[in-house]
Coordinates of N, CA, C and O in Angstrom, one line a residue:
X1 N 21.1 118.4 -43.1 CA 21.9 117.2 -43.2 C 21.7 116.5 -44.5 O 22.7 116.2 -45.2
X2 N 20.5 116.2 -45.0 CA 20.1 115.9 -46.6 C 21.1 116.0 -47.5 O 21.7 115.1 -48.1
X3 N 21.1 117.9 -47.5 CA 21.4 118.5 -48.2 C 23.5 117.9 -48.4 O 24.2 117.4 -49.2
X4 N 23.5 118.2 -47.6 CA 25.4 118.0 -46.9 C 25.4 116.6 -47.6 O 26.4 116.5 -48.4
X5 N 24.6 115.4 -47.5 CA 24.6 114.4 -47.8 C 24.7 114.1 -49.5 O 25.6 113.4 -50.1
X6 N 23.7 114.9 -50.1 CA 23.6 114.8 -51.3 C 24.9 115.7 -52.2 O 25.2 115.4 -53.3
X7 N 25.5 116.7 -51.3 CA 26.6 117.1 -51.8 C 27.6 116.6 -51.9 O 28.3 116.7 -52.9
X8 N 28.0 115.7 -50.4 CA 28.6 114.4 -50.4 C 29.1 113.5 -51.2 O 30.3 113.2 -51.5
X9 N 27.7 113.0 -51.7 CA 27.5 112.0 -52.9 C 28.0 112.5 -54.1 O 28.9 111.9 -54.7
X10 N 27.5 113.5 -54.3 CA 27.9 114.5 -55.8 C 29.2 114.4 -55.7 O 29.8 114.3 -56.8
X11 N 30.0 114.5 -54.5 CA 31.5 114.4 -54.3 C 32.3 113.3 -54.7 O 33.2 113.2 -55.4
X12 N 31.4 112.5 -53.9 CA 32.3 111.2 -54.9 C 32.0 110.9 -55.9 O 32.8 110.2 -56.4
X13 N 31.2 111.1 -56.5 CA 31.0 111.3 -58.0 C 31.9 111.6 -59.0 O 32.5 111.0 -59.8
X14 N 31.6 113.2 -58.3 CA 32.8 113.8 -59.4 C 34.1 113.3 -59.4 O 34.8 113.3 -60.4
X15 N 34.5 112.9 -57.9 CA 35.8 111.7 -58.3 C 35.8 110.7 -59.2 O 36.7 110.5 -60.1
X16 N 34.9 110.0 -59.0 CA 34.9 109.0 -60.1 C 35.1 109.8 -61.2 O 36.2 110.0 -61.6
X17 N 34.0 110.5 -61.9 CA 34.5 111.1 -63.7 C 35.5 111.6 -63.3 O 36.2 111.5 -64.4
X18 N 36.4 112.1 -62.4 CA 38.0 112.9 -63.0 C 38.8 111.9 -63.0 O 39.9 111.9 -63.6
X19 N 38.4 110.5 -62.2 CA 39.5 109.7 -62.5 C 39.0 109.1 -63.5 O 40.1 109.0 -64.0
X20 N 38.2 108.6 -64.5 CA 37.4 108.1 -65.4 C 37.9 108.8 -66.5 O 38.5 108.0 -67.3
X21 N 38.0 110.0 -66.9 CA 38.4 110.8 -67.7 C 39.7 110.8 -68.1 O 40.2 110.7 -69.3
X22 N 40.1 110.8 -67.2 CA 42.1 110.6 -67.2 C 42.1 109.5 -67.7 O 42.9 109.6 -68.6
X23 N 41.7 108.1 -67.6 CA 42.1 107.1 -67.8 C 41.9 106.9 -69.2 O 40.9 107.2 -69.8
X24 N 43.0 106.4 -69.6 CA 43.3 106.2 -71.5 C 42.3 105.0 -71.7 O 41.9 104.1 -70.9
X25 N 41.9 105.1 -73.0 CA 40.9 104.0 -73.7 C 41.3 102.5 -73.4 O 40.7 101.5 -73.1
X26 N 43.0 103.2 -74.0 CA 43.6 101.3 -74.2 C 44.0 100.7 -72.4 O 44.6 99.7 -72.0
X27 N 43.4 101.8 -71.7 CA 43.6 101.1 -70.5 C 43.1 100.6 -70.1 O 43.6 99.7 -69.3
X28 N 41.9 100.7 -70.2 CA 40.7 99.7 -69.7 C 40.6 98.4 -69.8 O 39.6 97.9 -69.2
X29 N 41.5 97.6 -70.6 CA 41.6 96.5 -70.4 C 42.5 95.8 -69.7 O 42.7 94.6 -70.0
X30 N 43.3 96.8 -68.6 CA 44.4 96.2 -68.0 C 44.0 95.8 -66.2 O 43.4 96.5 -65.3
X31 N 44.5 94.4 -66.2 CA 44.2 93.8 -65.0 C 45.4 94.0 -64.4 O 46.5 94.3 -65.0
X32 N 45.3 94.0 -62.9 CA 46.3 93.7 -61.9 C 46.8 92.5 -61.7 O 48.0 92.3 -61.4
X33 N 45.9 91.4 -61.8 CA 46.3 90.3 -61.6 C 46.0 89.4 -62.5 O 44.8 89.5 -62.8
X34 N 46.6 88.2 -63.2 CA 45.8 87.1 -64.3 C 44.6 86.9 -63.9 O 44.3 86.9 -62.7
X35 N 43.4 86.7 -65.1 CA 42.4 86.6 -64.7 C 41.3 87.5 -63.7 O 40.2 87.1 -63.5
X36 N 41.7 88.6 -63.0 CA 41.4 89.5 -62.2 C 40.7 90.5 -63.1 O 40.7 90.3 -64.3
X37 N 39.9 91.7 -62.4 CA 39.1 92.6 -63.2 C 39.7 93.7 -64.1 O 40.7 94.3 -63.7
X38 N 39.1 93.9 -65.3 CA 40.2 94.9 -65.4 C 39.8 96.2 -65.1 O 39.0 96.3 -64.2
X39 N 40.3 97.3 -65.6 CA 39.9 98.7 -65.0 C 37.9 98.6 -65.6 O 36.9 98.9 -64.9
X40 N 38.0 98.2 -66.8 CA 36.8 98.4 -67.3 C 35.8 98.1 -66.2 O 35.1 98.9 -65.6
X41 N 35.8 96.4 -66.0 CA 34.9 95.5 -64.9 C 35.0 96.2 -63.9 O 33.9 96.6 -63.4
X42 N 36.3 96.7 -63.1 CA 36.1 97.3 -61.9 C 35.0 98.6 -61.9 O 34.2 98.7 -61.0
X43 N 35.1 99.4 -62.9 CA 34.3 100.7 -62.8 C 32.5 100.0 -63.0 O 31.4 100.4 -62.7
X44 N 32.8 99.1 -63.6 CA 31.1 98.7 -64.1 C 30.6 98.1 -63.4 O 29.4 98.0 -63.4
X45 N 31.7 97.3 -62.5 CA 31.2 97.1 -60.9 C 30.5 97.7 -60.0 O 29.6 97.4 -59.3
X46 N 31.3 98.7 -60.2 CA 30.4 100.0 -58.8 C 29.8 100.0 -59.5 O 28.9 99.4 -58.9
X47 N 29.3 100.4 -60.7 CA 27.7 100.9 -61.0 C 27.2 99.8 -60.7 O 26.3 100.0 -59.9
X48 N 27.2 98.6 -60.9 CA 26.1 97.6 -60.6 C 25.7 97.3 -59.2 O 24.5 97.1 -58.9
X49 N 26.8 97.3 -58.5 CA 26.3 97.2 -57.1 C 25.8 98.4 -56.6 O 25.2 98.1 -55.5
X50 N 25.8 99.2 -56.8 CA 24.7 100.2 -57.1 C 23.3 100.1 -57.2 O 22.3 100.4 -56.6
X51 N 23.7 99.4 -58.2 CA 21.8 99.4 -59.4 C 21.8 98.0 -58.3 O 20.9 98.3 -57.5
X52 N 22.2 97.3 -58.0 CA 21.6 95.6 -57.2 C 21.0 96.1 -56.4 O 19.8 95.9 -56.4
X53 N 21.6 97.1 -55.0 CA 20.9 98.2 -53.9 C 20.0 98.8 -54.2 O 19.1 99.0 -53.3
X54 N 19.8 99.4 -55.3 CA 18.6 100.2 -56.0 C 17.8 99.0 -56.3 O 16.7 98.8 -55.6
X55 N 18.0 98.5 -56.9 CA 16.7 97.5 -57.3 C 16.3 97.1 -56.6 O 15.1 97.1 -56.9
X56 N 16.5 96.5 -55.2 CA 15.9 95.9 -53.9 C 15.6 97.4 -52.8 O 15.1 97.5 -51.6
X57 N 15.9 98.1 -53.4 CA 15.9 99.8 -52.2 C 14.5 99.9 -53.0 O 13.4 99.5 -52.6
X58 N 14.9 100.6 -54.2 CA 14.1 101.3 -54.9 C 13.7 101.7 -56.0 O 13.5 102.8 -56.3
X59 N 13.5 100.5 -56.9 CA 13.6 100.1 -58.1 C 13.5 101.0 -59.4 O 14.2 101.1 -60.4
X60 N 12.2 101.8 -59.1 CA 11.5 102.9 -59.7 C 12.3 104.3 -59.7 O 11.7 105.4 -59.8
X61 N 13.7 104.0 -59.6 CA 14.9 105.6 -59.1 C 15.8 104.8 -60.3 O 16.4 105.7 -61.0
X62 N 16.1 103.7 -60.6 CA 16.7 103.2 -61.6 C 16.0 103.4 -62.9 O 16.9 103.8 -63.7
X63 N 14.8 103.4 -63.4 CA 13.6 103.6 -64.5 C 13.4 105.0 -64.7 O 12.8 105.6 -65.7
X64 N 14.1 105.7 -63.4 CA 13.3 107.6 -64.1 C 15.3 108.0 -64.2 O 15.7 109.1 -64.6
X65 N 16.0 107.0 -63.9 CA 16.9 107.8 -64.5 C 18.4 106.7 -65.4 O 19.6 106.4 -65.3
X66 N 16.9 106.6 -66.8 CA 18.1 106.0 -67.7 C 18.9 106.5 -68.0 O 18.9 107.7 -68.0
X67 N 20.5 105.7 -68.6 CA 21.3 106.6 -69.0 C 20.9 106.6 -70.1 O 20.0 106.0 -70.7
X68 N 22.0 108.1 -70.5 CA 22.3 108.2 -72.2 C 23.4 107.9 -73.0 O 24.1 108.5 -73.7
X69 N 23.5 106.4 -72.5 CA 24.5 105.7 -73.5 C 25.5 106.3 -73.9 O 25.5 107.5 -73.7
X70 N 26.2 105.9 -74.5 CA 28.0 105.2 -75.1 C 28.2 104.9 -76.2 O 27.4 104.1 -76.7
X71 N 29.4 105.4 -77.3 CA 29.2 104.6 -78.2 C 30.5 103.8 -78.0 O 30.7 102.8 -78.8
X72 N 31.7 104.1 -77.0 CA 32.8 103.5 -76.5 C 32.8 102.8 -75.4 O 31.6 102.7 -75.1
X73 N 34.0 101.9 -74.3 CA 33.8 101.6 -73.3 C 33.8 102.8 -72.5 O 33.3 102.5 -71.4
X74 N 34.2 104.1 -72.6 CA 34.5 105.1 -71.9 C 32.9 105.3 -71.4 O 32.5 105.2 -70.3
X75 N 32.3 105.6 -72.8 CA 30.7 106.3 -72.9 C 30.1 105.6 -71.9 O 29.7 106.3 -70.9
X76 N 29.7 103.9 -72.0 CA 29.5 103.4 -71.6 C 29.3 103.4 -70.0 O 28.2 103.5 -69.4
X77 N 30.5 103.4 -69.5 CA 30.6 103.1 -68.4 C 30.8 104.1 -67.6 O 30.9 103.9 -66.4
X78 N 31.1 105.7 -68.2 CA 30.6 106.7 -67.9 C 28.8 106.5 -67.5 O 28.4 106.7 -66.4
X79 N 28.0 106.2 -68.5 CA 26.5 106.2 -68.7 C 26.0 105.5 -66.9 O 25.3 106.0 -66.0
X80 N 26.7 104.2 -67.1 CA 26.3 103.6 -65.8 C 26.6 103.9 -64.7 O 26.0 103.3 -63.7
X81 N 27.3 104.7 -64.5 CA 27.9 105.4 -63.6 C 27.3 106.7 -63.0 O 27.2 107.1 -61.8
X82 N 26.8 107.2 -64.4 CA 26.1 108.6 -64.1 C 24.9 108.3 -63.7 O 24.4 109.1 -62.9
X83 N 24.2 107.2 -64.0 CA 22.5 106.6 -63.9 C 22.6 106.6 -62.5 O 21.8 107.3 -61.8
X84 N 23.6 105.8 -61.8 CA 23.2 105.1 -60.7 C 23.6 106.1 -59.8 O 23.1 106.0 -58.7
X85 N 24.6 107.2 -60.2 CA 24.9 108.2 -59.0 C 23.2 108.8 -58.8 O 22.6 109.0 -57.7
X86 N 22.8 109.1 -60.3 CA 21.6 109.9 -60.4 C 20.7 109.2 -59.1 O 20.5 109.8 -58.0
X87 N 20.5 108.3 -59.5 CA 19.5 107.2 -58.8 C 20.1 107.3 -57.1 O 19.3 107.6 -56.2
X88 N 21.0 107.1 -57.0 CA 21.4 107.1 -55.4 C 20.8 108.7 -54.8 O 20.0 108.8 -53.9
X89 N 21.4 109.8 -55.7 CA 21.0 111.2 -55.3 C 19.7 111.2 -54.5 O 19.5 111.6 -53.4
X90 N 18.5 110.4 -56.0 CA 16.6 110.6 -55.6 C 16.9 109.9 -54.7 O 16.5 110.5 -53.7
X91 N 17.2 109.1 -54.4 CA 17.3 108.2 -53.0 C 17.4 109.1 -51.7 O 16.5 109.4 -51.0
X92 N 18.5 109.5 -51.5 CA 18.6 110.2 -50.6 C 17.7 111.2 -50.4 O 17.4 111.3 -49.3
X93 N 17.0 112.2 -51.3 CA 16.0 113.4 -51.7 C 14.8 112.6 -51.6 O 13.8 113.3 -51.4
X94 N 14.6 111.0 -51.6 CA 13.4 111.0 -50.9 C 13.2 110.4 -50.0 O 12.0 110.2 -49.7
X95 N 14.4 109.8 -49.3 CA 13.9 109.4 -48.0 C 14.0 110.9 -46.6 O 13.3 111.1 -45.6
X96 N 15.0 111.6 -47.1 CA 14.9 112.9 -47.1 C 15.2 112.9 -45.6 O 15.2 114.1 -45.2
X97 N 15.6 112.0 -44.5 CA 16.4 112.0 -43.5 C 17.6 111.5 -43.3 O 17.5 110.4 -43.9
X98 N 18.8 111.6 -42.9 CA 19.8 110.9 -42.9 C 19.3 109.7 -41.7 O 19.8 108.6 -41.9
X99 N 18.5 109.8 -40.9 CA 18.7 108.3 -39.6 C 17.1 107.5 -40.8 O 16.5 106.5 -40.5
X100 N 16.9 108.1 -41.7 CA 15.3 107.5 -42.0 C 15.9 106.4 -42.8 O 17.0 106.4 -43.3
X101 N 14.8 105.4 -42.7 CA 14.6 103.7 -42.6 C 15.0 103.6 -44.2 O 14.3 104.3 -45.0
X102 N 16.2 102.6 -44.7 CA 16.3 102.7 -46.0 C 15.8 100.8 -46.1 O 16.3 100.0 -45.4
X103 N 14.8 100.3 -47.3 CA 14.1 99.1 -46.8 C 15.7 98.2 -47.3 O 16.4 98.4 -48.3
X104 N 15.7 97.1 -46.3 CA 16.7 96.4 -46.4 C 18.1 96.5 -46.1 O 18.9 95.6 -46.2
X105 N 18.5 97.8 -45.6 CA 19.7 97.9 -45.5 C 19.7 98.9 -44.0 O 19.1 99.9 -43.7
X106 N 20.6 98.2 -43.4 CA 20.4 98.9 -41.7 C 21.4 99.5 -41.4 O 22.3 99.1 -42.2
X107 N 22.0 100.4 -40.6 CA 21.0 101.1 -40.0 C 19.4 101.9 -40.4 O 18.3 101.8 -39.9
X108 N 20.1 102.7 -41.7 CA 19.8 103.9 -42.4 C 20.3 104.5 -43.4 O 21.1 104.0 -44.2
X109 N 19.7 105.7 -43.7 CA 19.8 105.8 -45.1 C 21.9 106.2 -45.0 O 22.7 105.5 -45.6
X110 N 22.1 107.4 -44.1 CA 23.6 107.6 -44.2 C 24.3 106.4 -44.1 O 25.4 106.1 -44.6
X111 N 23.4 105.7 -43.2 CA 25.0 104.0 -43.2 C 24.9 103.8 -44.5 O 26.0 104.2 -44.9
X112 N 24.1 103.5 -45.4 CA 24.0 103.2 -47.0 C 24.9 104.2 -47.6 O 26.0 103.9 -48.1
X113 N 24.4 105.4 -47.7 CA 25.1 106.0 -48.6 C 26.7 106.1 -48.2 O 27.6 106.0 -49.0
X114 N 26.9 106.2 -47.1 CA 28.4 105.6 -46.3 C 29.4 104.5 -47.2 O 30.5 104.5 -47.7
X115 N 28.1 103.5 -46.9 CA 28.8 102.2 -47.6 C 29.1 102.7 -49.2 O 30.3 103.0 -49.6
X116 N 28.3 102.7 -49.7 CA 28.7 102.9 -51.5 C 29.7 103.8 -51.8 O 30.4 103.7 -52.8
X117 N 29.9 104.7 -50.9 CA 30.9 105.6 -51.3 C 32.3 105.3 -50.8 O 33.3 105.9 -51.2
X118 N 32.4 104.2 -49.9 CA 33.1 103.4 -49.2 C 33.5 102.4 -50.3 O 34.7 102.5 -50.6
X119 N 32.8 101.5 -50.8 CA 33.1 100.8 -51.4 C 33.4 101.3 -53.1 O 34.2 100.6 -53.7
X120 N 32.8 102.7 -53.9 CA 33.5 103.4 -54.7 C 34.8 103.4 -54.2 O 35.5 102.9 -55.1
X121 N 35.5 103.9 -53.0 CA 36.4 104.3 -52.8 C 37.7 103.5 -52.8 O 38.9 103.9 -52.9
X122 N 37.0 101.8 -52.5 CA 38.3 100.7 -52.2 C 37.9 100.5 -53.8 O 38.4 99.4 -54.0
X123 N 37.6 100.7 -54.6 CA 37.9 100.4 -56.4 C 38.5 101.3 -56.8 O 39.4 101.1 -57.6
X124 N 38.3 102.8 -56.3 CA 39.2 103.7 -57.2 C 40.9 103.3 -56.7 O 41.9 103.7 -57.3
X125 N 40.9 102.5 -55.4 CA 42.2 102.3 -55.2 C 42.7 100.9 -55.9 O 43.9 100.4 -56.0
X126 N 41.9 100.5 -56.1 CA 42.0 99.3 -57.4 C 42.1 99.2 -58.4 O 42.2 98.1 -58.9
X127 N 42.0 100.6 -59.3 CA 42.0 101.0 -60.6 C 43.2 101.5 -60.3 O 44.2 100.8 -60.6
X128 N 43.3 102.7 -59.6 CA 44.9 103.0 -59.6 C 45.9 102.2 -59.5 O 47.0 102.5 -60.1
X129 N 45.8 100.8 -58.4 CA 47.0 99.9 -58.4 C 47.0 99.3 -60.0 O 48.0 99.2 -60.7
X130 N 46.1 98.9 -60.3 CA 46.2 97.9 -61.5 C 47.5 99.2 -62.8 O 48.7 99.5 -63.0
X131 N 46.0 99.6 -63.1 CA 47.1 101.1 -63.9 C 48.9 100.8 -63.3 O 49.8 100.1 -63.8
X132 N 48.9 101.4 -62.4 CA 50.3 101.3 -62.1 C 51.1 100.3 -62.7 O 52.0 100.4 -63.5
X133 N 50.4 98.6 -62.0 CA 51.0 97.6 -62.6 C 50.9 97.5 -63.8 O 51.8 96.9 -64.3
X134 N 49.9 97.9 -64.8 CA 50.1 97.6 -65.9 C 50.5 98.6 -66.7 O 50.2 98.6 -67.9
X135 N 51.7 99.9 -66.0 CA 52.4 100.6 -67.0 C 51.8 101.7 -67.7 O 52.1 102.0 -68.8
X136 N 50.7 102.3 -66.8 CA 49.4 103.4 -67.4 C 49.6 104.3 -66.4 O 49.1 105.4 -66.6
X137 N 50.5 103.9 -65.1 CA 50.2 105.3 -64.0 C 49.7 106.9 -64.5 O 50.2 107.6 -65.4
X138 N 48.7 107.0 -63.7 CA 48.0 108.2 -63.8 C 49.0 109.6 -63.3 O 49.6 109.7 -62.2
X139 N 48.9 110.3 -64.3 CA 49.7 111.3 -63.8 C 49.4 112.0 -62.5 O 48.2 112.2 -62.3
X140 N 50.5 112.4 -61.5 CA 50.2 112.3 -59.8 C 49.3 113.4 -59.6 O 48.5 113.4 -58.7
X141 N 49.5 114.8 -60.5 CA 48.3 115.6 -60.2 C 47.1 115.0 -60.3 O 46.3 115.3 -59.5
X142 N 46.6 114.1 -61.2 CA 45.3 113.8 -61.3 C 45.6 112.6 -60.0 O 45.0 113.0 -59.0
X143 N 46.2 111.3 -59.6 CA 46.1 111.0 -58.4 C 46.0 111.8 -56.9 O 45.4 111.5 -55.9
X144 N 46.9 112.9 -57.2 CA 46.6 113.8 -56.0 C 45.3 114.6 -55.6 O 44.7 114.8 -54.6
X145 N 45.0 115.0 -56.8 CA 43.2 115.5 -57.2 C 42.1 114.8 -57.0 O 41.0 115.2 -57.2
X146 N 42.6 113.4 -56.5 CA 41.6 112.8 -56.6 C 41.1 113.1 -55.0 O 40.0 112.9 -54.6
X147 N 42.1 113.4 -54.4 CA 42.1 113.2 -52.7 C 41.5 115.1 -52.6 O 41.6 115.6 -51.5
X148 N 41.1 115.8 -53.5 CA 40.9 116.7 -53.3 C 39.5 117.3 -52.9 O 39.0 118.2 -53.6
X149 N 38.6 116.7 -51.8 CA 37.7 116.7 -52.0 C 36.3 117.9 -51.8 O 35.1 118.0 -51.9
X150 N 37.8 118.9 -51.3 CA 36.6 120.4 -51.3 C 36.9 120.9 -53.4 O 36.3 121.7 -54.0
X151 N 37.8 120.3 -53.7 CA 37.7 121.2 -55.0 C 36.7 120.1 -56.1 O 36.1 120.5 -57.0
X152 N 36.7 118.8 -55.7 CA 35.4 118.3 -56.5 C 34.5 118.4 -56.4 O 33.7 118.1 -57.3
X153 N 34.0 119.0 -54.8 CA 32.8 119.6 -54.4 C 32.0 120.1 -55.4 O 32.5 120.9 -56.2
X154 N 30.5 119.7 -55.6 CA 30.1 121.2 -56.4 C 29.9 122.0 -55.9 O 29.9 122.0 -54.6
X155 N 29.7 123.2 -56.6 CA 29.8 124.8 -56.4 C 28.3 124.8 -55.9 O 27.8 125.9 -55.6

């Protein structure tokens, strides 16, 4: 079950980079709504609420896995993104059961990794609405790709 789990996670992962990738430079600063997040904030969102869970889960899974920086917003927030997937991964590899006790967040460790990939999942549909409204729509293969989730699988 671990295992299935951690492949899981890898899964949504690799969603995020293929929609990450597709998205144009000069898009990143397009909001959906005045004053609202833009794609940038949205994606740097999920990493942080991420890292907030980590830091109160398991602080020392954020420290063994710095990123390697950006020199764009792309790099960037690629970097944070990849840290904290990293970091969720050891998480799971060491509490090393899916029903096992995750400190602070209940049930367990699967309700957790549940949630984040839950809550990745209501932003990537918040990046794509904004995109749309602000005239960047993502070409529909890469929207349809995104829902593809035996071919983001890893191997």
């Amino acid at each position: 079950m671990i295992r299935s789990l951690v492949q899981n996670w890898q899964t949504n992962h690799n969603i995020n980079i293929y929609m990450l990738d597709a998205i144009p430079v000069d898009a990143f600063q397009i909001s959906a709504v005045e004053r609202g997040r833009t794609v940038e904030q949205i994606l740097l969102h999920m990493a942080d609420v991420r890292s907030k869970w980590l830091s109160a889960i398991a602080p020392e899974l954020l420290k063994s896995s710095a990123p390697k920086g950006g020199s764009n917003a792309k790099g960037k927030t690629r970097a944070a993104l990849e840290q904290t997937a990293t970091a969720v991964q050891k998480l799971i590899e060491q509490v090393g059961d899916h029903e096992g006790k995750v400190k602070g967040f209940k049930p367990n460790l699967l309700a957790s990794v549940c949630y984040l990939m839950a809550h990745d999942a209501h932003h990537r549909g918040q990046i794509l609405l904004s995109l749309r409204m602000g005239g960047q729509r993502l070409d529909s293969k890469i929207a349809y790709g995104m829902w593809d989730w035996s071919g983001r699988s890893p191997k």
